[in-house]
Coordinates of C-alpha atoms and ligand atoms in Angstrom, one line a residue:
X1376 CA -75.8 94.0 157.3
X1377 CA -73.4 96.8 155.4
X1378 CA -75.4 100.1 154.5
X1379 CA -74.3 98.3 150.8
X1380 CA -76.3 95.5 151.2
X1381 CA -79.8 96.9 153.1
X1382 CA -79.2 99.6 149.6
X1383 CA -79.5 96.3 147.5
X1384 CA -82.4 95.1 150.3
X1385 CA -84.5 97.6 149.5
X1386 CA -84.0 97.7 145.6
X1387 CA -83.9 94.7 144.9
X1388 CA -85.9 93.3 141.7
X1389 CA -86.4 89.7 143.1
X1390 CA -90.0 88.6 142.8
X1391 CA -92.2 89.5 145.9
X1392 CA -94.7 87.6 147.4
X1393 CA -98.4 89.5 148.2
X1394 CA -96.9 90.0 152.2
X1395 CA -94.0 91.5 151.1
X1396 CA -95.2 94.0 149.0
X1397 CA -97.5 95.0 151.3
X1398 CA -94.5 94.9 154.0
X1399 CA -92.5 97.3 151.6
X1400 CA -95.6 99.6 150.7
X1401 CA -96.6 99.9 154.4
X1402 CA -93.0 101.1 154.7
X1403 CA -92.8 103.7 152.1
X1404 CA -96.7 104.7 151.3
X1405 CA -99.1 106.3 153.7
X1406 CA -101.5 103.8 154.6
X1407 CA -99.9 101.3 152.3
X1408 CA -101.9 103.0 149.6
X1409 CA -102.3 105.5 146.5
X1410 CA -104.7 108.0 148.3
X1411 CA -108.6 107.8 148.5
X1412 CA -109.3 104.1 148.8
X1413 CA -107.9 101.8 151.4
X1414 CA -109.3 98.2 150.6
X1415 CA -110.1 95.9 153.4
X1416 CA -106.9 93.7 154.1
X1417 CA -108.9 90.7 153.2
X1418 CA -109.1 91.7 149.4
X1419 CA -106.8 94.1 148.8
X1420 CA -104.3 93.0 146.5
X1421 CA -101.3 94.2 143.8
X1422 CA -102.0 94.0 140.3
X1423 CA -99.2 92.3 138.0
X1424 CA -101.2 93.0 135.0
X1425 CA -104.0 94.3 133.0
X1426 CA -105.4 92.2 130.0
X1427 CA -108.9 93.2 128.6
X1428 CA -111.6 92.9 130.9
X1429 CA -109.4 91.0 133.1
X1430 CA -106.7 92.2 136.2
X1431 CA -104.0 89.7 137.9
X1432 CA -101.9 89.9 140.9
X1433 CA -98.7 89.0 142.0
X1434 CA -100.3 85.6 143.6
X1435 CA -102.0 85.2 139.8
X1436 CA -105.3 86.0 141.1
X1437 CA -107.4 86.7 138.3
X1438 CA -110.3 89.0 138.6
X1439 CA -113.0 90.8 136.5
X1440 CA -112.1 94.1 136.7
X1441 CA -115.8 96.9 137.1
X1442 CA -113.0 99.9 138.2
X1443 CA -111.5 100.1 134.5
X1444 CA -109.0 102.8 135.7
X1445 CA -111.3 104.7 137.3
X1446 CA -113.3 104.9 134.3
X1447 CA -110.9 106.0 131.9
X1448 CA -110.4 102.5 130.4
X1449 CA -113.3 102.1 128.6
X1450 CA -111.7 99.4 126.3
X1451 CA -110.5 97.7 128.7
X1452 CA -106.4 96.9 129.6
X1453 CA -103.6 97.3 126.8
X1454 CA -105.9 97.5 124.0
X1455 CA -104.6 95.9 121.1
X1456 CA -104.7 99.0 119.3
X1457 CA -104.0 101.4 121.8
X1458 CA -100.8 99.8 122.9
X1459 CA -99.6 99.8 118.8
X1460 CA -100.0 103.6 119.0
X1461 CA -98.3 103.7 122.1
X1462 CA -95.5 101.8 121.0
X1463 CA -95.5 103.8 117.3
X1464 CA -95.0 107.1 119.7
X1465 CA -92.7 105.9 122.7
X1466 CA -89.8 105.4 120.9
X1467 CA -90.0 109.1 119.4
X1468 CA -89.9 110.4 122.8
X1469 CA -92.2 110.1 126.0
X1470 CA -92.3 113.7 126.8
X1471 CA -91.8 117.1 125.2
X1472 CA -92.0 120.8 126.6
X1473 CA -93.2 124.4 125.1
X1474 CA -93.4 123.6 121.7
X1475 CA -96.0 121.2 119.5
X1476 CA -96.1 117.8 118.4
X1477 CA -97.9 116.1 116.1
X1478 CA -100.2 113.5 118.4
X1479 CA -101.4 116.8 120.3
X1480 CA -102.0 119.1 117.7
X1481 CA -104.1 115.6 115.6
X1482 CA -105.8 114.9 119.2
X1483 CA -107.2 118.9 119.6
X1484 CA -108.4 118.5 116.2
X1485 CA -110.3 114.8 117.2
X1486 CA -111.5 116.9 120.1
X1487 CA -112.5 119.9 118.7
X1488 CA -114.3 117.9 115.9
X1489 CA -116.2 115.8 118.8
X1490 CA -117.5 117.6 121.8
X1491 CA -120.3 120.2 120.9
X1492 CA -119.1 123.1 122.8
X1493 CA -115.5 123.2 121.9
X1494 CA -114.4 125.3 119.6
X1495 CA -110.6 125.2 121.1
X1496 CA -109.5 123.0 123.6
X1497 CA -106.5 123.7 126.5
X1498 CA -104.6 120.5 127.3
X1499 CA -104.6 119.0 130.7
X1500 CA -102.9 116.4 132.2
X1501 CA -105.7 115.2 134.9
X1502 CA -109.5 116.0 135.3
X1503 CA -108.5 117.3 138.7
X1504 CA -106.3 120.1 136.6
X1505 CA -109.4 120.2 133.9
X1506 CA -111.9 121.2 136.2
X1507 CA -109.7 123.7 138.3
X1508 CA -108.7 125.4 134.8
X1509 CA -112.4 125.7 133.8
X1510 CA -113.4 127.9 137.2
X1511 CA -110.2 129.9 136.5
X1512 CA -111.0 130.7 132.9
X1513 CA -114.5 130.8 134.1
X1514 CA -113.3 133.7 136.7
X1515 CA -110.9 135.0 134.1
X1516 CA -113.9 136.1 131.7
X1517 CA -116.8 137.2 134.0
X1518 CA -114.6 139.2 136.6
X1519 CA -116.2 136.9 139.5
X1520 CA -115.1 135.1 141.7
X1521 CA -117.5 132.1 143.4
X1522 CA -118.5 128.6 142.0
X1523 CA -121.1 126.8 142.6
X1524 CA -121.3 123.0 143.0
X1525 CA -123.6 120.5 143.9
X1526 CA -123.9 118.4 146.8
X1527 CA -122.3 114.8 146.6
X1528 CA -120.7 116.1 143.2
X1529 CA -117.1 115.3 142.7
X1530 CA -114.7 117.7 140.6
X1531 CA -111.1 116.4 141.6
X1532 CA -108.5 116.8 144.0
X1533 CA -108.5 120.8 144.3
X1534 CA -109.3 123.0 147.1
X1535 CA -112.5 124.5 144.8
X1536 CA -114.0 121.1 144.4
X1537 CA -113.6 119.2 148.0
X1538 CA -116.3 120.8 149.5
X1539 CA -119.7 118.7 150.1
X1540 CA -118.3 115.4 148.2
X1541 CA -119.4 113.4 150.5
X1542 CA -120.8 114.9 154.0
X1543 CA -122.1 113.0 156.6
X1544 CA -125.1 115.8 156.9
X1545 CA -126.9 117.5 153.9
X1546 CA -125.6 121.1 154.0
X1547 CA -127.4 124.3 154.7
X1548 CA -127.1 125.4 151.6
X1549 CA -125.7 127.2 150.1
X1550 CA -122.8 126.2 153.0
X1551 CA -120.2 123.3 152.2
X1552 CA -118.7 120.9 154.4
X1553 CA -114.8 120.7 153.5
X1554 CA -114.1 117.6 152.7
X1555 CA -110.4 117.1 153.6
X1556 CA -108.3 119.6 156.3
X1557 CA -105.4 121.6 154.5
X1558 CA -107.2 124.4 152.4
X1559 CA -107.6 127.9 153.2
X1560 CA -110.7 129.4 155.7
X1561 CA -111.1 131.7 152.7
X1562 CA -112.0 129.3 150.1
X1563 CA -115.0 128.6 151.9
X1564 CA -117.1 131.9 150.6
X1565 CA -115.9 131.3 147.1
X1566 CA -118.0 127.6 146.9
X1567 CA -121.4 127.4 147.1
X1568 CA -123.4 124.2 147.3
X1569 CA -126.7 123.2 146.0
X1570 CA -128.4 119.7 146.2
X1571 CA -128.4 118.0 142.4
X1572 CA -131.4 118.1 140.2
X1573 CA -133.0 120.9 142.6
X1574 CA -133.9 124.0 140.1
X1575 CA -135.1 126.0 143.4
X1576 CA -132.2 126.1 145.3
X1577 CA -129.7 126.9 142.1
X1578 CA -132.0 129.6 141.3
X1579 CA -132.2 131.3 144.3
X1580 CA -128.7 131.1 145.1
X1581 CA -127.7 132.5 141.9
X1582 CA -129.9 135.3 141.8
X1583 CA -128.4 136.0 145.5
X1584 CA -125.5 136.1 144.0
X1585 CA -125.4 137.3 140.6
X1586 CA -123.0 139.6 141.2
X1587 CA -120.2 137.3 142.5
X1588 CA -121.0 134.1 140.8
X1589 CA -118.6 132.8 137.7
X1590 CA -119.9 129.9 137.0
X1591 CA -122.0 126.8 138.0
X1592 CA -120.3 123.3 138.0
X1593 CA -122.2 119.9 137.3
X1594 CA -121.4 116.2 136.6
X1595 CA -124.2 116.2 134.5
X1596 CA -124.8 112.4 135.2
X1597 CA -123.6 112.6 139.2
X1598 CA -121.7 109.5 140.4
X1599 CA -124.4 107.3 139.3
X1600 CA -127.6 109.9 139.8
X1601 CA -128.9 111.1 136.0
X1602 CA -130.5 114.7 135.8
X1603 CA -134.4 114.9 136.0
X1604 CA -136.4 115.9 133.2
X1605 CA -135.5 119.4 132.3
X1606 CA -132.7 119.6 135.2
X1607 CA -129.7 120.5 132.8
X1608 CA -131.9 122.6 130.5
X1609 CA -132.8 124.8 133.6
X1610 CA -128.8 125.1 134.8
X1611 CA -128.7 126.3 131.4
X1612 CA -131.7 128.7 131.3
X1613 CA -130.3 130.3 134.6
X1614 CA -126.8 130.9 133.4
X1615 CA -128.0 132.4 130.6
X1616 CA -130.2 134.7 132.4
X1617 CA -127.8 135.5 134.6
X1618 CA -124.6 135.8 132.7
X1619 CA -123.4 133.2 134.5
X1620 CA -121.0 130.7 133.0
X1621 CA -122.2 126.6 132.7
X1622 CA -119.5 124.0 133.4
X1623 CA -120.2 120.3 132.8
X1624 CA -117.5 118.3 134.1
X1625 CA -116.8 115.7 131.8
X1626 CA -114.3 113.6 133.3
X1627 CA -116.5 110.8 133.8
X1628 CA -119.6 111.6 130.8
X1629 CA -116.8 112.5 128.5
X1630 CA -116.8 109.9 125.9
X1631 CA -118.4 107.3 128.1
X1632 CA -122.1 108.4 128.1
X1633 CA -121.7 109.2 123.9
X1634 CA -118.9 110.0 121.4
X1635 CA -120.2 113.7 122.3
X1636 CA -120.7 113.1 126.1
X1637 CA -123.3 114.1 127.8
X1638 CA -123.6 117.5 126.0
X1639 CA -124.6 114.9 123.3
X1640 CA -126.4 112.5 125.6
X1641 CA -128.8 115.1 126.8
X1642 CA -129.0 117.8 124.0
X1643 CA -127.5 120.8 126.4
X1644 CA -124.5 122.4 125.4
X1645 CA -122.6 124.0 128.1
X1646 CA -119.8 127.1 127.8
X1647 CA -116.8 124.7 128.9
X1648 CA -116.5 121.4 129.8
X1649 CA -113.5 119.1 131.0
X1650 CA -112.1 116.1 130.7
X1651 CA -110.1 113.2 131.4
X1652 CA -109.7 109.8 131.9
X1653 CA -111.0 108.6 128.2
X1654 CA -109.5 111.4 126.7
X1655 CA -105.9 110.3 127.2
X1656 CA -106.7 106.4 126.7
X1657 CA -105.3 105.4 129.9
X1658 CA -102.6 107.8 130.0
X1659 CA -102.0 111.7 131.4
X1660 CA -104.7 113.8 129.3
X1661 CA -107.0 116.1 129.9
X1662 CA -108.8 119.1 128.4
X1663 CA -111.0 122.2 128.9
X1664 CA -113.1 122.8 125.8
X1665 CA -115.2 126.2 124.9
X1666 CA -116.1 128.5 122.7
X1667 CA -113.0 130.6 121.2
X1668 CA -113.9 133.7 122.5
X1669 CA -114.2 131.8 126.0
X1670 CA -111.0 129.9 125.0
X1671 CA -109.3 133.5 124.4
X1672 CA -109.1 133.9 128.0
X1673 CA -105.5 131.5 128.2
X1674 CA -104.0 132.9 124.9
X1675 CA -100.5 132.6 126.0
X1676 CA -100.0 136.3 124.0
X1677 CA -102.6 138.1 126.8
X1678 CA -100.2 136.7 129.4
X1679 CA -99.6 139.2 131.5
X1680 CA -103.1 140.8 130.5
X1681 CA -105.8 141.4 133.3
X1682 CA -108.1 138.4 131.9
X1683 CA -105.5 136.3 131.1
X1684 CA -105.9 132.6 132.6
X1685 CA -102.5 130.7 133.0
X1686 CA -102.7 126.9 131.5
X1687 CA -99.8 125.5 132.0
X1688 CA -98.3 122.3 132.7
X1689 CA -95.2 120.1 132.6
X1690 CA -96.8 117.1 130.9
X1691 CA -99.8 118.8 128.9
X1692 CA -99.8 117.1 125.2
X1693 CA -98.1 114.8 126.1
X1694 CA -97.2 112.8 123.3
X1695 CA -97.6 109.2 124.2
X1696 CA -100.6 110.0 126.3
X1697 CA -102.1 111.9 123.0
X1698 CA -101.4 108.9 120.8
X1699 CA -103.2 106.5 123.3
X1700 CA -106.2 108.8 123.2
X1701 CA -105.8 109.3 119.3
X1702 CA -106.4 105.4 119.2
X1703 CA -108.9 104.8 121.9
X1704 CA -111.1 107.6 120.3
X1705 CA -110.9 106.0 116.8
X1706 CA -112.6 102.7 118.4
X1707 CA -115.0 104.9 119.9
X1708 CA -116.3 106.4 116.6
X1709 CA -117.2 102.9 115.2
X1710 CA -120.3 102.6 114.0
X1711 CA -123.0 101.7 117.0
X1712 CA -119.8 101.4 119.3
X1713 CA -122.4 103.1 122.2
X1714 CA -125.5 101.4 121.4
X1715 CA -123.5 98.2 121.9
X1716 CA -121.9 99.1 125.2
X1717 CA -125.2 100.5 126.8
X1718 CA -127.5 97.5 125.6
X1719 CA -124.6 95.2 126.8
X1720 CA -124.3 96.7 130.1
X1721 CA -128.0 97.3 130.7
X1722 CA -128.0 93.5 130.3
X1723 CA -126.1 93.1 133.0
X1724 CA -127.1 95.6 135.2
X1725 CA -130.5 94.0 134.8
X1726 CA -129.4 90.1 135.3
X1727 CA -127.7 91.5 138.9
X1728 CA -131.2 93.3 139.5
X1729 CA -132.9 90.0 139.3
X1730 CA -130.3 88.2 141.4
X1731 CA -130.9 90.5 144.2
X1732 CA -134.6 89.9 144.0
X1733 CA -134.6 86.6 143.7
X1734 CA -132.4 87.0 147.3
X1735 CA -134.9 89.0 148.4
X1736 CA -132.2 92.2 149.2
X1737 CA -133.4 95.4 149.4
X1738 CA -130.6 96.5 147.0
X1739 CA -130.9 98.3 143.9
X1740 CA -128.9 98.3 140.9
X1741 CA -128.8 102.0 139.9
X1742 CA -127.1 104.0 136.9
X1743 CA -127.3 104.3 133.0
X1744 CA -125.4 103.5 130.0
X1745 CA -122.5 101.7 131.2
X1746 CA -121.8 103.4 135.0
X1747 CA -124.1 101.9 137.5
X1748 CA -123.7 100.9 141.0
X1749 CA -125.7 98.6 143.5
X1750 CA -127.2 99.8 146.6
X1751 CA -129.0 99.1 149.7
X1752 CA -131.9 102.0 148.9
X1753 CA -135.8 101.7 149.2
X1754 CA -136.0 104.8 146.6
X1755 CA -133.6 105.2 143.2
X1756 CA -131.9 108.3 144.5
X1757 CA -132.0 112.0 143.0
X1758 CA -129.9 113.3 144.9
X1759 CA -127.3 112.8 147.5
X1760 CA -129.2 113.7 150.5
X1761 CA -131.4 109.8 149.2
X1762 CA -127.9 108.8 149.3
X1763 CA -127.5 109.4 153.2
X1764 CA -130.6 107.5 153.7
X1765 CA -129.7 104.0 151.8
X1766 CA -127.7 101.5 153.7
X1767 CA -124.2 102.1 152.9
X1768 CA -122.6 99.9 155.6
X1769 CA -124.1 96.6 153.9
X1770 CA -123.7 98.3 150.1
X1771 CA -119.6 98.6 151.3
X1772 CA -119.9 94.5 153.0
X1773 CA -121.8 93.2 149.5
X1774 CA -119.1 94.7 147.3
X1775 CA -116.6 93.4 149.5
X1776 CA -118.1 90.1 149.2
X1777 CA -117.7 90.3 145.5
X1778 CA -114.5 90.8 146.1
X1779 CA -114.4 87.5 147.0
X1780 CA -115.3 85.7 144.7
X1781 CA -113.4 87.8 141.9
X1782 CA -115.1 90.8 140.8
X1783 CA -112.7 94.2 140.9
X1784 CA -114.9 96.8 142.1
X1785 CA -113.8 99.3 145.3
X1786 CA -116.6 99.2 147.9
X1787 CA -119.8 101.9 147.8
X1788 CA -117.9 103.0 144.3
X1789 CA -120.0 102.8 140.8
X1790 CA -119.0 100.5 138.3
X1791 CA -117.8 101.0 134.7
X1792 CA -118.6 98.2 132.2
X1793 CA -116.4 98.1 129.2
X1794 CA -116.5 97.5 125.5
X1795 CA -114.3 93.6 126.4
X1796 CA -116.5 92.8 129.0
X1797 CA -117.8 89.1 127.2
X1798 CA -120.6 87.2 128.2
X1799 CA -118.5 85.0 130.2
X1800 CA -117.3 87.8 132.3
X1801 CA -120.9 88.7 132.6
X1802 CA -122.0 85.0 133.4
X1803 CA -119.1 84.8 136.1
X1804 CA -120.4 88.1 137.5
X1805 CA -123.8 86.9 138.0
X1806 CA -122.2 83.9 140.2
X1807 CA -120.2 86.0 141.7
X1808 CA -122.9 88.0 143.3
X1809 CA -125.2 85.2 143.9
X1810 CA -122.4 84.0 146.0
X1811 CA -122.1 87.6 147.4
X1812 CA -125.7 87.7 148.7
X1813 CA -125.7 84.2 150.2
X1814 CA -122.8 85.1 151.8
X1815 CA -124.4 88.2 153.0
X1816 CA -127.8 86.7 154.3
X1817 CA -125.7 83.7 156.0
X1818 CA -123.7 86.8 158.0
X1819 CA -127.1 88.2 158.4
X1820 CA -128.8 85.3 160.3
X1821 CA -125.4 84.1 161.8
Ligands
PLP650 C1 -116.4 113.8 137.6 C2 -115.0 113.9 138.0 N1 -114.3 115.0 137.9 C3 -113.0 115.1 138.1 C4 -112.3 114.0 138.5 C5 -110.8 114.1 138.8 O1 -110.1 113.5 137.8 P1 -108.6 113.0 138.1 O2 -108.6 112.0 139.1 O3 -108.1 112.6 136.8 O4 -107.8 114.2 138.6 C6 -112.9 112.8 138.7 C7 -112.2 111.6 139.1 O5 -112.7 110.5 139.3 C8 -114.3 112.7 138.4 O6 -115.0 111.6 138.6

């Protein structure tokens, strides 16, 4: 074969079947993969396309899709309505640089208008970049340096959040476990770890470290663990005692839990919050929201200033992201949009409860609103040390099994119902994980 032709091999646009795109990705991805999940090879597939509720892969697989783009689609794939403002902006350009346009300046103001501690927002383009800006302007402002984060509680990709995600030990706190290999030794002193919904340890740690401590970082719903009674009240109380800054990290809560997040949810306002995912409609948005004189801190006239935060990025506002958000945060303000999702999904969640009852599994389906998650647990966890306990080898094998019969949802993850899920899609998942736990007990006794 000419160097030509193996050029024309390799980019070629002929159809591929399943193998071969598997063949080609093993070739030219890490682990024939994106990253953080590696599905088993027995249901991992490539998706052709998104419609609704609904994925399909290059065989024409169908399946019912619980991962909703990590969250961020919460109606669903190609939204009618989001896909007309994407194609109203597109043509006007898919990316601008150092000056405004319209669909950023009209999504701050949505924004702005929305989440209860925002009084100016900084564009992102990820909630990875989102929560990594908050600790800066967080630093920026007090003068201190450390963060603290709770156990089990995930805040992106950065070096500040990948400690104590997901140890195989609980840590000795306030100690983290890193989570990947690659960041500095000195990062290590600047993260403190607590376990979620545990007032003791946060206070005591602070107060330790009052001097050094910027700000405290929560989900305020973590993965699929909601705070206790009084939990993000007490953050709150702390902070404020302690001139400490509050972060929630609303990548996930943002628009998800209520129109105004959990700030809105549970009645605590923090001093900055970030986002992502919903934000942006399925494209690359994010933000940090707080007070203006918080905000101040990345006034692009201080640059150069000792409290000035840099916030900056190549794609932030971008414009066809923006419009997509503009869009999918219209739908969202519908009247009774939430009280619709969280009934509908509470319907389900408690149809699945009863099928693994009736299969006698000692599996619970745990969450709120429309995240939730089964697992093999005796007690509904509060914190990620009840995590360690439950039985995640046979939650990973009964997702997987769902898998099988056509459910999207990425093993041991939560699950994120949206506003197209229909009662067929929630009828076919009720089969589906009958079949799952018959499948399961049959290995069992096997
Ligand atoms: C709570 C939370 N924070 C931050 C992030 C990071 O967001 P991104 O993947 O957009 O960088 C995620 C991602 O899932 C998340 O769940």
């Amino acid at each position: 074969m000419t160097p030509a032709e193996t050029a024309h091999e390799f980019h070629s646009t002929e159809p591929r079947t399943h193998e071969e795109w598997y063949e080609l990705a093993a070739r030219v991805l890490p682990g024939a993969g994106l990253g953080g999940y590696s599905l088993p090879e027995d249901v991992r597939f490539v998706i052709e396309r998104g419609e609704g509720a609904h994925l399909f892969d290059v065989r024409g697989c169908r399946y019912i899709d619980y991962v909703g783009g990590a969250g961020a689609l919460i109606l669903g794939h190609a939204h009618p309505h989001v896909i007309d403002a994407v194609q109203e902006s597109a043509p006007k350009g898919l990316h601008f640089f150092g000056t405004l346009n319209e669909y950023c300046v009209r999504l701050a103001e949505v924004l702005v208008d929305a989440i209860p501690c925002a009084e100016k927002i900084a564009f992102s383009t990820t909630g990875s970049e989102s929560t990594f800006y908050a600790m800066r302007i967080a630093r920026a402002y007090t003068g201190r340096s450390k963060i603290l984060k709770c156990e089990g509680g995930y805040h992106g990709n950065h070096d500040y959040s990948n400690f104590s995600v997901s140890p195989s030990q609980p840590a000795n706190y306030p100690a983290g476990r890193p989570d990947t290999a690659g960041m500095p030794a000195s990062i290590h002193e600047e993260v403190l770890i607590a376990p979620y919904n545990d007032l003791e340890v946060v206070r005591r740690l602070a107060e330790e470290n009052r001097d050094d401590l910027a700000a405290i970082i929560v989900e305020p719903a973590q993965r699929v663990i909601f705070p206790k009674e009084g939990y993000l009240q007490g953050l709150r109380d702390i902070c404020d005692e302690l001139g400490i800054l509050l972060i929630f990290d609303e990548v996930v809560t943002g628009f998800r839990l209520a129109y105004g997040g959990a700030q809105a949810y549970f009645g605590v306002i923090p001093d900055l919050a970030s986002y992502g995912k919903i934000v942006g409609g399925g494209g690359p948005v994010g933000c940090v929201a707080g007070s203006e004189q918080i905000m101040e801190q990345c006034n692009p006239v201080n640059r150069g200033g000792a409290n000035y935060a840099y916030i900056n990025g190549t794609l932030h506002g971008n414009p066809v992201g923006c419009a997509a958000g503009l869009a999918t945060l219209e739908i969202l303000r519908e009247p009774a949009f939430y009280q619709r999702l969280h009934d509908r999904s509470a319907g389900l969640q408690s149809m699945c409860q009863e099928v693994l009852d009736r299969h006698g599994l000692a599996a619970k389906a745990i969450g709120q609103a429309s995240l939730w998650q089964i697992v093999f647990t005796e007690v509904e966890p509060e914190s990620y040390t009840d995590f360690l306990r439950a039985d995640m080898a046979s939650t990973r094998e009964l997702d997987r099994l769902q898998m099988h019969e056509g459910l999207y949802v990425l093993p041991a993850v939560r699950r994120f119902v949206s506003a197209v899920h229909s009662d067929d899609d929630f009828e076919q998942t009720v089969s589906a994980l009958d079949a799952a736990c018959l499948a399961f007990k049959n290995r069992q006794t096997s």
